[in-house]
Amino acid sequence: MAIVILSRGNCGLSTCTTRYLVAMSGADLLVIITEVITRRINYYYFDFNFLYITPVCRVQYVLIRAALDCSVWFTVAFTFDRFVAICWQKLKYKYCTKKTAAVILATTGILLCLKNIPMYFRFKPRKIIDNVPIDCSNKRSYFTDPRWIGFRMFEKALTPLIPFGLIMLLNVLTVRHILVTSRVRKGLRGQSKGENQSDPEMESRKKFIVLLFSISGSFILLWLVYLLYFFDAADGLDDDSYYNFEKIAYMLRDLSCCTNTFIYVVTQSQFRDQLKSAVKYPVTSIINLINKR
């Protein structure tokens, strides 16, 4: 629903911003399909099916990692785009365009997909039933081979350590710039027009700032527990506590891919209007059809 509404371009957002939000929504949807539905829900609630066959399991894991990486790095790309738009006015008109957004998103997506191809070769069959390899288990070399150890370290840095740091840094720089420029603009407008004059430029920025900080803040909060788990912060816990910590970390990480639509609803009035129209459309169509008959 978010993808359709944003793609129509009637939410009062620039085409550049819209492309990033559509890409983020698409990546989040892929995470929900690959990680939540076909992996976790399938594992907990359904009996054996073709998804348990080892080659399919391998492909599924590659798709999960690629979708997660894209979801994270598209959020970084959006944060950087808004940072440039707010803080670098001269670069804004060259960088913050729909063409640049398309190139950045396409390049990022392709590179992240290529980066996850080695994950296919990480697994071996857990067991073989009637000559059919079943389920996925890590190869021993994944923990002992220096190449795999280096790849694991690279993967930890790429997602989520570097994105986590970049988003926090960009938000801090953006906030600092906003505070400085708002004080300057208030001073200048106060001298020329009086203290109670509204500032359309700052009002426009506020709308983008609320959206930016809501998305970035949600990402930081929901990925924080997973980041701690990723770097073995729970190693001192007993078995039950460690198990609960692990499940909560994965649950919050997956939840971060479901929150952006709700953020749009809360922060963007025009998105809410479009959503209401989309929900009402089937009902009004049925009523009109009945009335015609």
CSV table of C-alpha atoms in Angstrom, one decimal:
chain,number,residue,atom,x,y,z
A,1,MET,CA,0.0,0.0,0.0
A,2,ALA,CA,2.8,2.4,0.9
A,3,ILE,CA,4.6,1.6,-2.4
A,4,VAL,CA,1.5,2.3,-4.4
A,5,ILE,CA,0.6,5.5,-2.6
A,6,LEU,CA,4.1,6.9,-2.7
A,7,SER,CA,4.6,6.0,-6.4
A,8,ARG,CA,1.6,8.1,-7.3
A,9,GLY,CA,3.5,11.2,-6.1
A,10,ASN,CA,0.6,12.9,-4.4
A,11,CYS,CA,2.1,13.1,-0.9
A,12,GLY,CA,3.7,16.6,-1.2
A,13,LEU,CA,7.2,15.1,-1.3
A,14,SER,CA,9.9,15.8,-3.9
A,15,THR,CA,10.4,13.1,-6.6
A,16,CYS,CA,13.9,12.4,-5.1
A,17,THR,CA,12.5,11.8,-1.6
A,18,THR,CA,9.7,9.7,-3.1
A,19,ARG,CA,12.2,7.4,-4.9
A,20,TYR,CA,14.1,6.7,-1.7
A,21,LEU,CA,10.9,6.0,0.3
A,22,VAL,CA,9.6,3.7,-2.4
A,23,ALA,CA,12.9,1.8,-2.5
A,24,MET,CA,12.9,1.5,1.3
A,25,SER,CA,9.3,0.3,1.3
A,26,GLY,CA,10.2,-2.3,-1.4
A,27,ALA,CA,13.2,-3.5,0.5
A,28,ASP,CA,11.2,-3.7,3.7
A,29,LEU,CA,8.5,-5.7,1.9
A,30,LEU,CA,11.1,-8.2,0.6
A,31,VAL,CA,12.4,-8.6,4.2
A,32,ILE,CA,8.9,-9.4,5.4
A,33,ILE,CA,8.3,-11.9,2.7
A,34,THR,CA,11.7,-13.7,2.8
A,35,GLU,CA,12.6,-13.4,6.5
A,36,VAL,CA,9.3,-13.3,8.3
A,37,ILE,CA,6.9,-15.3,6.1
A,38,THR,CA,8.9,-17.8,4.2
A,39,ARG,CA,11.5,-18.4,7.0
A,40,ARG,CA,10.2,-17.8,10.5
A,41,ILE,CA,6.4,-18.3,10.0
A,42,ASN,CA,7.1,-21.3,7.8
A,43,TYR,CA,9.5,-22.8,10.4
A,44,TYR,CA,7.3,-22.4,13.4
A,45,TYR,CA,3.8,-23.1,11.9
A,46,PHE,CA,4.2,-25.4,8.8
A,47,ASP,CA,5.3,-28.9,8.3
A,48,PHE,CA,8.1,-30.0,5.9
A,49,ASN,CA,7.8,-28.4,2.4
A,50,PHE,CA,10.1,-27.6,-0.5
A,51,LEU,CA,11.6,-24.6,1.3
A,52,TYR,CA,13.5,-27.0,3.5
A,53,ILE,CA,15.4,-28.5,0.5
A,54,THR,CA,19.0,-27.4,0.9
A,55,PRO,CA,19.5,-25.5,-2.5
A,56,VAL,CA,16.2,-23.6,-1.9
A,57,CYS,CA,17.3,-22.9,1.7
A,58,ARG,CA,20.6,-21.5,0.5
A,59,VAL,CA,18.9,-19.2,-2.1
A,60,GLN,CA,16.4,-18.1,0.6
A,61,TYR,CA,19.2,-17.1,3.0
A,62,VAL,CA,21.0,-15.1,0.2
A,63,LEU,CA,17.7,-13.3,-0.5
A,64,ILE,CA,17.2,-12.6,3.2
A,65,ARG,CA,20.6,-11.1,3.6
A,66,ALA,CA,20.3,-9.1,0.4
A,67,ALA,CA,16.9,-7.7,1.4
A,68,LEU,CA,18.1,-6.8,4.9
A,69,ASP,CA,21.2,-5.1,3.5
A,70,CYS,CA,19.2,-3.1,1.0
A,71,SER,CA,16.7,-2.1,3.7
A,72,VAL,CA,19.5,-0.8,5.9
A,73,TRP,CA,21.6,0.9,3.2
A,74,PHE,CA,18.6,2.5,1.5
A,75,THR,CA,17.8,4.1,4.9
A,76,VAL,CA,21.4,5.4,5.0
A,77,ALA,CA,21.1,6.7,1.4
A,78,PHE,CA,17.9,8.5,2.3
A,79,THR,CA,19.4,10.0,5.5
A,80,PHE,CA,22.4,11.3,3.5
A,81,ASP,CA,20.2,12.7,0.8
A,82,ARG,CA,18.2,14.7,3.4
A,83,PHE,CA,21.5,15.8,5.0
A,84,VAL,CA,22.7,17.2,1.7
A,85,ALA,CA,19.3,18.9,1.1
A,86,ILE,CA,19.4,20.6,4.4
A,87,CYS,CA,23.0,21.3,5.0
A,88,TRP,CA,24.6,21.8,1.6
A,89,GLN,CA,22.5,24.1,-0.4
A,90,LYS,CA,24.9,24.4,-3.4
A,91,LEU,CA,25.3,20.6,-3.8
A,92,LYS,CA,21.5,20.1,-3.3
A,93,TYR,CA,20.5,21.0,-6.8
A,94,LYS,CA,23.0,18.6,-8.3
A,95,TYR,CA,22.7,15.7,-5.9
A,96,CYS,CA,19.1,15.7,-4.7
A,97,THR,CA,17.5,14.7,-8.1
A,98,LYS,CA,15.5,11.8,-9.1
A,99,LYS,CA,18.2,10.7,-11.6
A,100,THR,CA,20.9,10.7,-8.9
A,101,ALA,CA,18.5,8.8,-6.5
A,102,ALA,CA,17.9,6.2,-9.2
A,103,VAL,CA,21.6,5.7,-9.8
A,104,ILE,CA,22.5,5.5,-6.1
A,105,LEU,CA,19.6,3.0,-5.3
A,106,ALA,CA,20.4,0.8,-8.4
A,107,THR,CA,24.1,0.7,-7.7
A,108,THR,CA,23.6,0.0,-4.0
A,109,GLY,CA,21.1,-2.7,-4.7
A,110,ILE,CA,23.3,-4.5,-7.3
A,111,LEU,CA,26.5,-4.3,-5.1
A,112,LEU,CA,24.7,-5.6,-2.1
A,113,CYS,CA,23.2,-8.5,-4.1
A,114,LEU,CA,26.7,-9.4,-5.4
A,115,LYS,CA,28.1,-9.2,-1.9
A,116,ASN,CA,25.7,-11.8,-0.7
A,117,ILE,CA,26.4,-14.4,-3.4
A,118,PRO,CA,29.1,-16.1,-1.3
A,119,MET,CA,26.5,-16.8,1.4
A,120,TYR,CA,25.1,-19.5,-0.9
A,121,PHE,CA,28.3,-21.6,-0.4
A,122,ARG,CA,28.3,-21.2,3.4
A,123,PHE,CA,25.9,-24.1,4.0
A,124,LYS,CA,25.8,-27.8,3.7
A,125,PRO,CA,22.8,-30.2,4.0
A,126,ARG,CA,21.9,-30.9,7.6
A,127,LYS,CA,20.6,-34.3,6.7
A,128,ILE,CA,19.8,-36.4,3.6
A,129,ILE,CA,16.4,-38.1,3.3
A,130,ASP,CA,15.8,-40.4,0.2
A,131,ASN,CA,18.8,-38.8,-1.5
A,132,VAL,CA,17.3,-35.3,-1.0
A,133,PRO,CA,19.4,-32.8,0.9
A,134,ILE,CA,17.4,-31.2,3.7
A,135,ASP,CA,17.8,-28.0,5.6
A,136,CYS,CA,21.0,-25.8,5.9
A,137,SER,CA,23.9,-26.2,8.3
A,138,ASN,CA,27.0,-24.1,8.4
A,139,LYS,CA,30.1,-25.7,7.0
A,140,ARG,CA,33.0,-26.2,9.4
A,141,SER,CA,35.2,-24.1,7.2
A,142,TYR,CA,32.8,-21.1,7.8
A,143,PHE,CA,34.3,-20.9,11.3
A,144,THR,CA,37.9,-21.9,10.5
A,145,ASP,CA,38.8,-20.7,7.0
A,146,PRO,CA,40.5,-17.3,7.2
A,147,ARG,CA,38.6,-16.2,4.1
A,148,TRP,CA,35.3,-16.9,5.7
A,149,ILE,CA,36.4,-15.3,8.9
A,150,GLY,CA,37.4,-12.1,7.0
A,151,PHE,CA,34.0,-12.2,5.2
A,152,ARG,CA,32.2,-12.5,8.5
A,153,MET,CA,34.1,-9.5,9.9
A,154,PHE,CA,33.3,-7.5,6.7
A,155,GLU,CA,29.7,-8.4,6.9
A,156,LYS,CA,29.4,-7.3,10.6
A,157,ALA,CA,30.9,-4.0,9.7
A,158,LEU,CA,28.8,-3.5,6.6
A,159,THR,CA,25.5,-4.3,8.3
A,160,PRO,CA,24.7,-2.9,10.8
A,161,LEU,CA,27.8,-1.3,12.4
A,162,ILE,CA,28.7,1.3,9.6
A,163,PRO,CA,25.1,2.2,8.8
A,164,PHE,CA,24.3,2.6,12.5
A,165,GLY,CA,27.3,5.0,13.0
A,166,LEU,CA,26.6,6.9,9.7
A,167,ILE,CA,22.9,7.5,10.5
A,168,MET,CA,23.8,8.8,14.0
A,169,LEU,CA,26.6,11.0,12.7
A,170,LEU,CA,24.4,12.5,9.9
A,171,ASN,CA,21.5,13.2,12.2
A,172,VAL,CA,23.8,14.9,14.7
A,173,LEU,CA,25.3,17.1,11.9
A,174,THR,CA,21.8,17.8,10.5
A,175,VAL,CA,20.5,18.9,14.0
A,176,ARG,CA,23.5,21.1,14.5
A,177,HIS,CA,23.1,22.8,11.2
A,178,ILE,CA,19.3,23.3,11.8
A,179,LEU,CA,19.9,24.9,15.2
A,180,VAL,CA,22.5,27.3,13.8
A,181,THR,CA,20.5,28.3,10.7
A,182,SER,CA,17.2,28.7,12.6
A,183,ARG,CA,18.8,31.1,15.1
A,184,VAL,CA,20.3,33.1,12.2
A,185,ARG,CA,17.0,33.2,10.3
A,186,LYS,CA,15.0,34.1,13.4
A,187,GLY,CA,17.4,37.0,14.1
A,188,LEU,CA,17.3,38.3,10.5
A,189,ARG,CA,13.5,38.0,10.2
A,190,GLY,CA,13.0,39.5,13.7
A,191,GLN,CA,15.0,42.5,12.7
A,192,SER,CA,13.2,43.0,9.4
A,193,LYS,CA,9.6,41.9,9.9
A,194,GLY,CA,9.0,41.4,13.6
A,195,GLU,CA,9.2,38.4,15.9
A,196,ASN,CA,5.9,36.8,15.0
A,197,GLN,CA,6.4,36.4,11.3
A,198,SER,CA,6.2,32.8,10.0
A,199,ASP,CA,9.1,31.4,8.0
A,200,PRO,CA,7.9,29.2,5.0
A,201,GLU,CA,11.4,27.8,4.5
A,202,MET,CA,11.7,26.6,8.1
A,203,GLU,CA,8.1,25.2,8.0
A,204,SER,CA,9.1,23.2,4.9
A,205,ARG,CA,12.2,21.9,6.6
A,206,LYS,CA,10.3,20.9,9.7
A,207,LYS,CA,8.2,18.5,7.6
A,208,PHE,CA,11.2,16.8,6.2
A,209,ILE,CA,13.0,16.8,9.6
A,210,VAL,CA,10.1,15.1,11.3
A,211,LEU,CA,10.0,12.4,8.6
A,212,LEU,CA,13.8,12.0,8.6
A,213,PHE,CA,14.2,11.8,12.4
A,214,SER,CA,11.2,9.4,12.7
A,215,ILE,CA,12.7,6.9,10.2
A,216,SER,CA,16.3,7.3,11.5
A,217,GLY,CA,15.2,7.1,15.2
A,218,SER,CA,13.1,4.1,14.6
A,219,PHE,CA,16.0,2.4,12.8
A,220,ILE,CA,18.4,3.1,15.6
A,221,LEU,CA,16.1,2.0,18.4
A,222,LEU,CA,14.9,-1.2,16.8
A,223,TRP,CA,18.4,-2.3,15.6
A,224,LEU,CA,20.2,-1.4,18.9
A,225,VAL,CA,19.4,-4.7,20.6
A,226,TYR,CA,20.4,-6.7,17.5
A,227,LEU,CA,23.7,-4.7,17.4
A,228,LEU,CA,24.4,-5.7,21.0
A,229,TYR,CA,23.6,-9.3,20.2
A,230,PHE,CA,25.7,-9.1,17.0
A,231,PHE,CA,28.8,-8.1,19.1
A,232,ASP,CA,28.2,-10.8,21.8
A,233,ALA,CA,26.9,-8.5,24.5
A,234,ALA,CA,24.7,-11.3,25.8
A,235,ASP,CA,27.5,-13.9,26.2
A,236,GLY,CA,27.5,-13.5,30.1
A,237,LEU,CA,23.8,-14.5,30.3
A,238,ASP,CA,22.5,-17.9,31.3
A,239,ASP,CA,21.0,-20.1,28.5
A,240,ASP,CA,17.4,-19.0,29.0
A,241,SER,CA,18.2,-15.3,29.1
A,242,TYR,CA,20.5,-15.7,26.1
A,243,TYR,CA,17.8,-17.4,24.1
A,244,ASN,CA,15.3,-14.7,25.0
A,245,PHE,CA,17.8,-11.9,24.2
A,246,GLU,CA,18.5,-13.5,20.8
A,247,LYS,CA,14.8,-13.8,19.9
A,248,ILE,CA,14.0,-10.2,21.0
A,249,ALA,CA,17.0,-8.9,19.0
A,250,TYR,CA,15.7,-10.7,15.8
A,251,MET,CA,12.1,-9.7,16.5
A,252,LEU,CA,13.0,-6.0,16.8
A,253,ARG,CA,15.2,-6.1,13.7
A,254,ASP,CA,12.4,-7.6,11.7
A,255,LEU,CA,9.9,-5.1,13.2
A,256,SER,CA,12.1,-2.2,11.9
A,257,CYS,CA,11.0,-3.3,8.4
A,258,CYS,CA,7.3,-2.9,9.3
A,259,THR,CA,7.4,0.5,10.9
A,260,ASN,CA,8.0,3.0,8.1
A,261,THR,CA,4.5,2.8,6.7
A,262,PHE,CA,3.1,3.8,10.2
A,263,ILE,CA,5.7,6.6,10.4
A,264,TYR,CA,4.4,8.0,7.0
A,265,VAL,CA,0.8,7.8,8.4
A,266,VAL,CA,1.8,9.6,11.6
A,267,THR,CA,4.0,12.3,10.1
A,268,GLN,CA,2.6,13.0,6.7
A,269,SER,CA,-0.9,14.4,6.4
A,270,GLN,CA,-1.1,14.0,2.7
A,271,PHE,CA,-0.1,10.4,2.9
A,272,ARG,CA,-2.9,9.9,5.4
A,273,ASP,CA,-5.4,11.4,3.0
A,274,GLN,CA,-4.2,9.2,0.2
A,275,LEU,CA,-4.4,6.1,2.4
A,276,LYS,CA,-8.0,7.0,3.4
A,277,SER,CA,-8.9,7.4,-0.3
A,278,ALA,CA,-7.3,4.1,-1.1
A,279,VAL,CA,-9.2,2.3,1.7
A,280,LYS,CA,-12.5,4.0,0.8
A,281,TYR,CA,-12.2,3.4,-2.9
A,282,PRO,CA,-13.4,-0.3,-3.0
A,283,VAL,CA,-16.3,0.5,-0.6
A,284,THR,CA,-17.5,3.5,-2.6
A,285,SER,CA,-17.1,1.5,-5.9
A,286,ILE,CA,-19.3,-1.3,-4.6
A,287,ILE,CA,-21.9,1.2,-3.3
A,288,ASN,CA,-21.9,3.0,-6.7
A,289,LEU,CA,-22.3,-0.3,-8.5
A,290,ILE,CA,-25.2,-1.3,-6.3
A,291,ASN,CA,-26.9,2.0,-6.7
A,292,LYS,CA,-26.6,1.8,-10.5
A,293,ARG,CA,-28.4,-1.6,-10.5
